[in-house]
Amino acid sequence: MLLLLLLLLLLGVSALLLKFVTADGDFTLMSRKHVKRDEIEDKVVWITGASRGIGEILAKQLANLGAKLILSARNEAELERVKAQLTGKHAPDGVQILLLDLASGEDSLRQAMEKAESFFGGSGVDIMIHNAASERPITSALDVTEESLKATFDVNVFGTISLTRLLAPFMLRRGRGHFVVISSAAGKAPAPGKAVYSASKFALNGYFHTLRSELFQKGIKVTVVCPGPIKTSNGSGATASTKRSSSEKRVSSERCAELTIIAASHGLKEAWISYQELEKFPGRMHVKLMTSMICLRTGKRPTDVT
């Protein structure tokens, strides 16, 4: 009898491990199988970087779930294209387009925020999805230019944080609000060739996890989403080319958007989206394992990670 129980336990553990290594998200995310529609329907959702890629797909999926959308990017024609393709309770006629350049400075961001707050009868933004990001060509850490550093941080960090600082007081007055941040696995572990992008995502993670700790008792939620390798598309809809290994398994953009919405609707603090098994280990264990594996791949000796 004891042997049978041990065998069943072993089979159960094996099945769990198999599910883990073949899943496209972390344990907590995978346990939330479906979107909580009532957390999305009729909510005002503002998406930056909505003219293509993950932002465009988020817009389509959220529209189908009945969200009231505000779409932002720098390219008005592309935003109009996305809007025309949306279907849902409030789409496409109820979808608002708001041109936005995150690197344009605080005055411009304040004007955009005030306009966003005025949409839909002045009901205010319920969910802010920070999706816009700048990513530069692959460059070694020592070859990074000041221009590249500034251009990346202006969008990924300074603009995103400034928009958050401007919008948060309105959410606080309403006693509710949710910031969803599309970060990256590169904000948790080394990303050879992408030092500046990685640094910007580390900065975002630090800011928004701290913001949550300060505001969660005041009704403000923060969800940080860390995707690993994703199949993204360029403006024409073709799969974007990369220099990553062709054997690397990637999560589709549609699945990434779906899991992001699931994570947000359940109010998860952080979510990992990736087929790469090591990226789904939590905390310090994950960082140590990822650092060691990356250094082995690049032929460099890992430094101590604390």
PDB file of N, CA and C in Angstrom, residues 7 24 44 47 56 77 92 97 112 114 119 139 151 163 171 183 211 215 222 237 269 292 299 302-303:
ATOM      1  N   LEU A   7       4.278   5.603  -5.396  1.00  0.00           N
ATOM      2  CA  LEU A   7       4.236   5.616  -6.853  1.00  0.00           C
ATOM      3  C   LEU A   7       3.286   6.691  -7.370  1.00  0.00           C
ATOM      4  N   ASP A  24       3.638  28.116 -20.630  1.00  0.00           N
ATOM      5  CA  ASP A  24       4.144  29.378 -21.170  1.00  0.00           C
ATOM      6  C   ASP A  24       4.008  30.519 -20.168  1.00  0.00           C
ATOM      7  N   VAL A  44     -12.383  51.779 -18.365  1.00  0.00           N
ATOM      8  CA  VAL A  44     -11.605  52.625 -19.276  1.00  0.00           C
ATOM      9  C   VAL A  44     -10.147  52.174 -19.215  1.00  0.00           C
ATOM     10  N   ILE A  47      -3.962  52.363 -23.349  1.00  0.00           N
ATOM     11  CA  ILE A  47      -2.822  51.561 -23.791  1.00  0.00           C
ATOM     12  C   ILE A  47      -1.828  52.440 -24.533  1.00  0.00           C
ATOM     13  N   GLU A  56      -1.218  46.500 -30.048  1.00  0.00           N
ATOM     14  CA  GLU A  56      -2.335  46.332 -30.979  1.00  0.00           C
ATOM     15  C   GLU A  56      -3.174  45.110 -30.603  1.00  0.00           C
ATOM     16  N   ALA A  77      -2.061  57.493 -38.127  1.00  0.00           N
ATOM     17  CA  ALA A  77      -2.605  56.627 -39.179  1.00  0.00           C
ATOM     18  C   ALA A  77      -2.656  55.175 -38.723  1.00  0.00           C
ATOM     19  N   PRO A  92     -16.016  49.799 -32.911  1.00  0.00           N
ATOM     20  CA  PRO A  92     -14.912  50.762 -32.892  1.00  0.00           C
ATOM     21  C   PRO A  92     -15.319  52.193 -32.561  1.00  0.00           C
ATOM     22  N   ILE A  97      -8.713  57.869 -29.715  1.00  0.00           N
ATOM     23  CA  ILE A  97      -7.313  57.908 -30.136  1.00  0.00           C
ATOM     24  C   ILE A  97      -6.656  59.146 -29.533  1.00  0.00           C
ATOM     25  N   ALA A 112      -1.833  65.242 -22.318  1.00  0.00           N
ATOM     26  CA  ALA A 112      -2.383  63.960 -22.771  1.00  0.00           C
ATOM     27  C   ALA A 112      -3.161  63.286 -21.653  1.00  0.00           C
ATOM     28  N   GLU A 114      -4.653  64.695 -19.058  1.00  0.00           N
ATOM     29  CA  GLU A 114      -5.902  65.418 -18.799  1.00  0.00           C
ATOM     30  C   GLU A 114      -6.950  65.104 -19.861  1.00  0.00           C
ATOM     31  N   PHE A 119     -12.187  61.784 -21.349  1.00  0.00           N
ATOM     32  CA  PHE A 119     -12.955  60.892 -22.224  1.00  0.00           C
ATOM     33  C   PHE A 119     -14.023  60.134 -21.444  1.00  0.00           C
ATOM     34  N   THR A 139      24.006  45.850 -29.004  1.00  0.00           N
ATOM     35  CA  THR A 139      25.302  46.493 -28.798  1.00  0.00           C
ATOM     36  C   THR A 139      25.889  45.998 -27.487  1.00  0.00           C
ATOM     37  N   ALA A 151      17.915  58.054 -25.327  1.00  0.00           N
ATOM     38  CA  ALA A 151      16.713  57.759 -26.109  1.00  0.00           C
ATOM     39  C   ALA A 151      15.899  56.632 -25.483  1.00  0.00           C
ATOM     40  N   LEU A 163       4.298  59.837 -16.666  1.00  0.00           N
ATOM     41  CA  LEU A 163       2.874  59.652 -16.946  1.00  0.00           C
ATOM     42  C   LEU A 163       2.172  59.009 -15.752  1.00  0.00           C
ATOM     43  N   MET A 171      -6.409  58.705  -9.854  1.00  0.00           N
ATOM     44  CA  MET A 171      -6.827  57.382  -9.394  1.00  0.00           C
ATOM     45  C   MET A 171      -7.000  57.367  -7.878  1.00  0.00           C
ATOM     46  N   SER A 183       6.953  44.852 -18.805  1.00  0.00           N
ATOM     47  CA  SER A 183       8.391  44.909 -18.583  1.00  0.00           C
ATOM     48  C   SER A 183       9.058  43.851 -19.455  1.00  0.00           C
ATOM     49  N   LEU A 211       6.112  51.403  -6.054  1.00  0.00           N
ATOM     50  CA  LEU A 211       4.836  52.123  -6.116  1.00  0.00           C
ATOM     51  C   LEU A 211       3.716  51.279  -5.522  1.00  0.00           C
ATOM     52  N   LEU A 215       1.125  52.267  -2.439  1.00  0.00           N
ATOM     53  CA  LEU A 215      -0.255  52.651  -2.760  1.00  0.00           C
ATOM     54  C   LEU A 215      -1.284  51.530  -2.669  1.00  0.00           C
ATOM     55  N   VAL A 222      -0.876  47.283  -8.991  1.00  0.00           N
ATOM     56  CA  VAL A 222       0.214  47.301  -9.973  1.00  0.00           C
ATOM     57  C   VAL A 222       0.521  45.867 -10.383  1.00  0.00           C
ATOM     58  N   GLY A 237       2.917  43.175 -40.362  1.00  0.00           N
ATOM     59  CA  GLY A 237       2.325  41.965 -39.824  1.00  0.00           C
ATOM     60  C   GLY A 237       3.217  40.746 -39.938  1.00  0.00           C
ATOM     61  N   LYS A 269       0.567  40.496  -8.858  1.00  0.00           N
ATOM     62  CA  LYS A 269       1.617  41.488  -8.675  1.00  0.00           C
ATOM     63  C   LYS A 269       2.651  41.409  -9.792  1.00  0.00           C
ATOM     64  N   SER A 292      23.878  32.204 -14.636  1.00  0.00           N
ATOM     65  CA  SER A 292      24.815  31.117 -14.922  1.00  0.00           C
ATOM     66  C   SER A 292      24.624  30.576 -16.330  1.00  0.00           C
ATOM     67  N   GLY A 299      30.082  32.098 -23.009  1.00  0.00           N
ATOM     68  CA  GLY A 299      31.462  31.723 -22.754  1.00  0.00           C
ATOM     69  C   GLY A 299      32.158  32.599 -21.749  1.00  0.00           C
ATOM     70  N   PRO A 302      30.439  33.643 -14.830  1.00  0.00           N
ATOM     71  CA  PRO A 302      29.425  34.390 -14.100  1.00  0.00           C
ATOM     72  C   PRO A 302      30.001  35.055 -12.867  1.00  0.00           C
ATOM     73  N   THR A 303      29.561  36.244 -12.580  1.00  0.00           N
ATOM     74  CA  THR A 303      29.935  36.915 -11.346  1.00  0.00           C
ATOM     75  C   THR A 303      28.938  36.560 -10.272  1.00  0.00           C
TER      76      THR A 303
END
